[in-house]
Short mmCIF file of C-alpha atoms in Angstrom, two decimals:
data_model
loop_
_atom_site.label_atom_id
_atom_site.label_comp_id
_atom_site.label_asym_id
_atom_site.label_seq_id
_atom_site.Cartn_x
_atom_site.Cartn_y
_atom_site.Cartn_z
CA LEU A 597 108.32 92.31 112.18
CA ASN A 598 108.04 96.09 112.39
CA PRO A 599 106.80 97.59 109.10
CA ASP A 600 109.28 99.72 107.20
CA PRO A 601 108.06 103.33 107.74
CA ALA A 602 109.72 104.49 104.52
CA GLN A 603 107.96 101.79 102.48
CA LEU A 604 104.57 102.43 104.08
CA ALA A 605 104.97 106.19 103.64
CA THR A 606 105.16 105.75 99.87
CA VAL A 607 101.65 104.24 99.88
CA PHE A 608 99.84 105.37 103.04
CA ALA A 609 99.41 108.79 104.63
CA ASP A 610 99.66 107.52 108.20
CA PHE A 611 99.88 104.26 110.12
CA CYS A 612 99.90 102.78 113.61
CA PHE A 613 101.42 99.54 114.79
CA ILE A 614 100.83 97.74 118.09
CA TYR A 615 102.82 94.56 118.70
CA LYS A 616 102.97 92.93 122.13
CA PRO A 617 104.15 89.30 122.11
CA LYS A 618 103.08 87.21 125.09
CA ASP A 619 106.53 85.63 125.15
CA ILE A 620 109.89 86.68 123.67
CA VAL A 621 108.81 85.42 120.25
CA SER A 622 105.33 85.34 118.76
CA GLY A 623 102.91 83.46 116.56
CA ASP A 624 101.46 86.78 115.34
CA PHE A 625 103.09 88.56 112.42
CA PHE A 626 102.66 91.46 110.02
CA TRP A 627 103.52 90.69 106.39
CA LEU A 628 104.13 93.20 103.60
CA ALA A 629 105.07 92.76 99.93
CA ASP A 630 105.51 95.25 97.08
CA LEU A 631 104.10 93.56 93.98
CA GLY A 632 104.84 96.36 91.52
CA GLY A 633 101.65 98.37 91.21
CA ARG A 634 99.99 96.87 94.27
CA ILE A 635 101.07 96.42 97.85
CA ALA A 636 99.99 93.30 99.72
CA PHE A 637 99.82 93.18 103.50
CA ALA A 638 98.46 90.93 106.21
CA VAL A 639 98.04 90.46 109.93
CA ALA A 640 98.21 86.80 110.87
CA ASP A 641 97.85 84.73 114.01
CA CYS A 642 99.44 81.28 113.91
CA THR A 643 98.55 78.41 116.21
CA GLY A 644 100.17 78.79 119.61
CA HIS A 645 102.60 81.41 120.89
CA GLY A 646 106.23 81.40 121.91
CA VAL A 647 108.63 79.20 119.94
CA PRO A 648 106.02 76.85 118.34
CA GLY A 649 103.97 79.83 117.16
CA ALA A 650 107.08 81.60 115.87
CA MET A 651 108.18 78.55 113.88
CA MET A 652 104.72 78.26 112.37
CA SER A 653 104.76 81.96 111.48
CA VAL A 654 108.03 81.60 109.54
CA LEU A 655 106.51 78.86 107.40
CA ALA A 656 103.30 80.83 106.90
CA GLN A 657 105.15 84.01 105.87
CA ASN A 658 107.21 82.08 103.33
CA LEU A 659 104.08 80.52 101.85
CA LEU A 660 102.32 83.90 101.66
CA ASP A 661 105.33 85.49 100.02
CA THR A 662 105.65 82.70 97.46
CA ALA A 663 101.95 82.81 96.56
CA ALA A 664 101.82 86.60 96.15
CA ARG A 665 105.03 86.80 94.11
CA THR A 666 104.13 83.82 91.92
CA TRP A 667 100.69 85.28 91.10
CA PRO A 668 101.10 89.05 91.72
CA ARG A 669 97.96 89.93 89.74
CA GLU A 670 95.75 87.40 91.48
CA SER A 671 93.52 88.17 94.44
CA PRO A 672 94.17 87.68 98.16
CA ALA A 673 91.50 84.96 98.05
CA HIS A 674 93.55 83.08 95.46
CA TRP A 675 96.68 83.42 97.60
CA LEU A 676 94.94 82.20 100.76
CA THR A 677 93.44 79.24 98.94
CA HIS A 678 96.90 78.28 97.67
CA VAL A 679 98.56 78.76 101.07
CA ASN A 680 95.88 76.58 102.65
CA GLN A 681 96.62 73.79 100.17
CA GLN A 682 100.36 74.07 100.71
CA LEU A 683 100.09 74.17 104.49
CA ILE A 684 97.92 71.06 104.60
CA SER A 685 100.23 69.27 102.15
CA LYS A 686 103.34 70.11 104.19
CA LEU A 687 101.93 69.42 107.65
CA GLY A 688 99.02 67.08 106.95
CA THR A 689 98.45 63.81 108.70
CA SER A 690 97.26 60.54 107.25
CA GLN A 691 93.72 61.57 108.17
CA GLY A 692 94.05 64.59 105.92
CA ASP A 693 93.96 67.31 108.56
CA ILE A 694 96.46 69.05 110.80
CA LEU A 695 96.55 70.66 114.20
CA ASP A 696 98.51 73.73 113.10
CA GLY A 697 96.87 76.59 111.28
CA MET A 698 96.66 80.33 110.79
CA ASP A 699 93.98 82.99 111.12
CA VAL A 700 94.74 85.90 108.81
CA ALA A 701 93.40 89.13 107.31
CA LEU A 702 95.05 89.60 103.90
CA CYS A 703 94.79 92.64 101.62
CA ALA A 704 96.04 93.93 98.30
CA PHE A 705 95.88 97.69 97.68
CA ASN A 706 96.37 99.64 94.46
CA PRO A 707 97.46 103.20 95.38
CA VAL A 708 96.55 104.53 91.90
CA THR A 709 93.01 103.15 91.53
CA HIS A 710 92.45 102.94 95.32
CA GLU A 711 91.02 99.44 94.91
CA LEU A 712 91.29 97.39 98.08
CA ALA A 713 90.92 93.60 97.87
CA PHE A 714 90.49 91.53 101.02
CA ALA A 715 90.25 87.89 102.02
CA GLY A 716 90.15 86.66 105.58
CA ALA A 717 90.44 83.43 107.51
CA ASN A 718 88.73 83.99 110.87
CA ARG A 719 90.00 87.60 110.96
CA PRO A 720 87.98 90.59 109.70
CA LEU A 721 88.92 93.89 108.11
CA TRP A 722 87.65 97.06 109.79
CA TYR A 723 87.14 100.01 107.50
CA TRP A 724 86.83 103.58 108.86
CA HIS A 725 85.20 106.18 106.60
CA SER A 726 83.84 109.61 107.59
CA GLY A 727 83.55 108.68 111.25
CA GLN A 728 81.85 105.33 110.61
CA LEU A 729 83.49 101.97 111.23
CA GLU A 730 82.40 99.04 109.08
CA GLU A 731 83.40 95.39 109.40
CA VAL A 732 84.17 93.28 106.35
CA ARG A 733 83.71 89.75 107.60
CA SER A 734 86.05 86.89 106.89
CA ASP A 735 85.36 83.26 106.13
CA LYS A 736 84.81 81.30 109.34
CA MET A 737 87.68 79.02 108.50
CA SER A 738 91.38 78.92 109.36
CA VAL A 739 94.16 78.40 106.85
CA GLY A 740 95.36 74.86 107.47
CA GLY A 741 94.13 73.38 110.72
CA HIS A 742 91.00 71.39 109.94
CA THR A 743 90.23 73.30 106.74
CA ALA A 744 89.41 71.17 103.70
CA ILE A 745 92.25 71.21 101.19
CA ASP A 746 89.85 72.22 98.39
CA PHE A 747 88.26 75.11 100.32
CA SER A 748 88.17 78.40 98.38
CA PHE A 749 88.36 81.64 100.34
CA SER A 750 85.99 84.53 99.56
CA LEU A 751 87.08 87.79 97.93
CA HIS A 752 85.81 91.25 98.97
CA THR A 753 86.68 94.39 96.99
CA ARG A 754 85.90 98.08 97.36
CA THR A 755 87.23 101.45 96.30
CA VAL A 756 88.55 103.47 99.23
CA GLU A 757 89.07 107.22 99.48
CA ALA A 758 91.79 109.53 100.80
CA GLY A 759 91.53 109.69 104.58
CA ASP A 760 89.89 106.28 104.94
CA ARG A 761 91.49 103.91 107.42
CA ILE A 762 92.04 100.15 107.37
CA PHE A 763 92.44 98.16 110.58
CA LEU A 764 93.68 94.57 110.82
CA PHE A 765 94.27 92.82 114.14
CA SER A 766 94.75 89.41 115.74
CA ASP A 767 92.33 88.18 118.40
CA GLY A 768 94.80 88.75 121.23
CA ILE A 769 93.65 92.30 121.86
CA VAL A 770 89.89 91.62 121.94
CA ASP A 771 90.28 88.39 123.98
CA GLN A 772 92.56 89.93 126.61
CA PHE A 773 91.13 89.49 130.11
CA GLY A 774 91.15 92.39 132.53
CA GLY A 775 89.15 95.29 133.86
CA PRO A 776 87.33 95.44 137.19
CA GLN A 777 85.42 92.20 136.54
CA THR A 778 88.16 90.25 134.70
CA ARG A 779 86.35 90.09 131.40
CA LYS A 780 87.49 90.15 127.78
CA PHE A 781 88.41 93.48 126.21
CA THR A 782 85.95 92.60 123.38
CA PRO A 783 85.60 93.95 119.82
CA ALA A 784 83.10 96.50 121.16
CA ARG A 785 85.74 98.18 123.34
CA LEU A 786 88.24 98.21 120.49
CA ARG A 787 85.60 99.70 118.19
CA GLU A 788 84.83 102.38 120.78
CA SER A 789 88.51 103.29 121.10
CA ILE A 790 88.86 103.71 117.33
CA LEU A 791 85.67 105.75 117.01
CA ASP A 792 86.58 107.94 119.99
CA ALA A 793 89.87 108.81 118.28
CA GLY A 794 87.93 110.22 115.34
CA SER A 795 90.24 111.79 112.78
CA ALA A 796 93.13 112.22 115.24
CA SER A 797 96.46 110.91 113.97
CA LEU A 798 97.02 107.19 114.03
CA SER A 799 100.10 107.70 116.19
CA GLU A 800 97.84 109.34 118.78
CA LEU A 801 95.40 106.43 118.52
CA GLN A 802 98.33 104.05 119.01
CA THR A 803 99.43 105.84 122.19
CA ASN A 804 95.91 105.93 123.63
CA LEU A 805 95.14 102.33 122.73
CA LEU A 806 98.39 101.05 124.27
CA ALA A 807 97.53 102.90 127.49
CA HIS A 808 94.01 101.43 127.43
CA ILE A 809 95.36 97.89 127.01
CA ARG A 810 97.92 98.41 129.78
CA ASP A 811 95.24 99.69 132.15
CA TRP A 812 92.90 96.87 131.17
CA ILE A 813 95.49 94.18 131.98
CA GLY A 814 96.38 95.98 135.22
CA GLY A 815 98.06 93.56 137.60
CA GLY A 816 96.99 90.55 135.56
CA GLN A 817 98.84 88.67 132.85
CA GLN A 818 98.78 89.05 129.09
CA THR A 819 96.90 86.02 127.77
CA ASP A 820 97.95 85.98 124.10
CA ASP A 821 100.08 87.74 121.49
CA ILE A 822 98.65 91.14 120.51
CA LEU A 823 99.00 92.69 117.05
CA LEU A 824 97.07 95.57 115.47
CA VAL A 825 97.88 97.59 112.36
CA GLY A 826 96.06 100.72 111.17
CA LEU A 827 96.70 102.27 107.74
CA GLN A 828 95.36 105.56 106.39
CA VAL A 829 94.79 105.95 102.65
CA GLY A 830 96.63 108.86 101.03
CA LYS A 831 95.65 110.99 98.04
#
């Protein structure tokens, strides 16, 4: 699951990676593929955790990999649409829907043109630029699950600059209960942590955020798998 630092270093100037499974194995995963000219990457959260979630994640990773390598010049939206169709076909019931699905933030990045393409299924992309943090919203639809087989996911594109940062994360971190009143960590607290870090290194952000999560959980229990990836654009 851990990203290959050597591979990421050829494309990105810095990165952070937080991965805390609730059980020994996880339904959350980070996926990365070199498509020859573009690099594709995703943070995904499959239905369930533990062994059922892990089994679902293996299938989902294989489908993502097949889609991206079959159509390397297509968009993340095209890949997600295809994976949705395949997942429903493989796991569908006679009623045409399934219980298992995947929430995912999926990107393709060209390190030469700095074009970033994004498609999301219930998971956003956060984009940090010059001290401001913007959210690129996803479609409010999972891949598989009760999604219609003919649903087409939306594509978002932008040109990013050196020093910009991309954040993808599963919902485990923002939905984690804790604190003095046993409430959710919330996207607002995550946003605050990222903004407070400013332009400090992503490794420093990783250390501080892990400590914040640990303190937030306190003596309680982790409620879901946690996965967050931050990537900084190079020159």
